[in-house]
């Protein structure tokens, strides 16, 4: 079946460090891939997306590239800030099924 | 993109009571979804609510416990019935937007944080 596996947290980094949160997926066909972010006490927000192989999604300094050959969609940021502390969810969506499958979430904490 | 609001934003309820959560969208959408996020967990789909038809529930969720209404294309409600502390979660509604020639994307409401004592 379809699934999303992402790096277990919590991840703790110092400000300005490089961030990678790994995400791999199992799916038939060609899903769209997403990263969602949930800041403390808030709802879920779409961070970035990619809809086909080799697409790169980017937003707020975060990037992720849809890699079909490795079935991955790793989230990266070159220099994290304290304000990036949140829980990050990798997810996939088949437009035909309209059902989002979420990864387990990775809690990120950034130290000043 | 759709703008979604939910009411209430949070509530503290006594066990055995019921709470109805409202979800309002600023545009007409066909598909609406209700998710649950238990403390420290990922999101789990409860049901899909399409206007004009019965909601479709995922495995482990039943209509008697989580009745859903979808009276029009911009509004839905989820009721959490006969609550117990295990129902303490964030409940989120989402909508899907897309066209025939583009991918579909889901947007989420801010969530309703429910605590059951």
Coordinates of C-alpha atoms in Angstrom, one line a residue, chain A residues 32 34 36 38 41-44 46 49 51 89 93 95 98-100 102-105, chain B residues 10 31 33 35 37 41-43 45 58 90 92 96 103-106 108-110 113:
Chain A
X32 CA 1.9 14.7 -5.5
X34 CA 4.0 17.9 0.2
X36 CA 3.3 20.6 5.9
X38 CA 2.7 22.8 12.4
X41 CA -0.4 25.8 19.1
X42 CA -1.4 26.3 15.5
X43 CA -3.0 24.3 12.7
X44 CA -1.4 22.7 9.7
X46 CA 1.4 23.8 3.6
X49 CA 4.9 21.0 -2.8
X51 CA 3.7 17.5 -8.3
X89 CA 4.9 16.4 8.1
X93 CA -1.7 12.7 -2.3
X95 CA -5.6 13.2 -7.0
X98 CA -8.2 12.5 -2.8
X99 CA -6.8 11.0 0.4
X100 CA -3.6 12.5 1.9
X102 CA 0.9 11.7 6.2
X103 CA 4.2 10.7 7.7
X104 CA 4.5 10.5 11.4
X105 CA 5.9 14.0 11.8
Chain B
X10 CA -10.6 25.1 21.5
X31 CA -14.8 17.6 -1.1
X33 CA -12.4 16.1 5.0
X35 CA -9.0 14.6 10.4
X37 CA -4.6 14.5 15.5
X41 CA 0.6 11.8 16.7
X42 CA 0.2 12.4 13.0
X43 CA -3.1 13.1 11.3
X45 CA -8.5 10.8 8.3
X58 CA -12.4 5.4 7.4
X90 CA -7.0 18.4 17.5
X92 CA -9.1 19.6 11.6
X96 CA -9.6 19.9 -1.8
X103 CA -3.1 18.5 -9.4
X104 CA -5.4 18.5 -6.4
X105 CA -4.2 20.2 -3.2
X106 CA -5.7 20.1 0.2
X108 CA -6.4 22.8 6.2
X109 CA -8.3 24.7 8.8
X110 CA -6.7 26.0 12.0
X113 CA -8.3 21.6 20.2

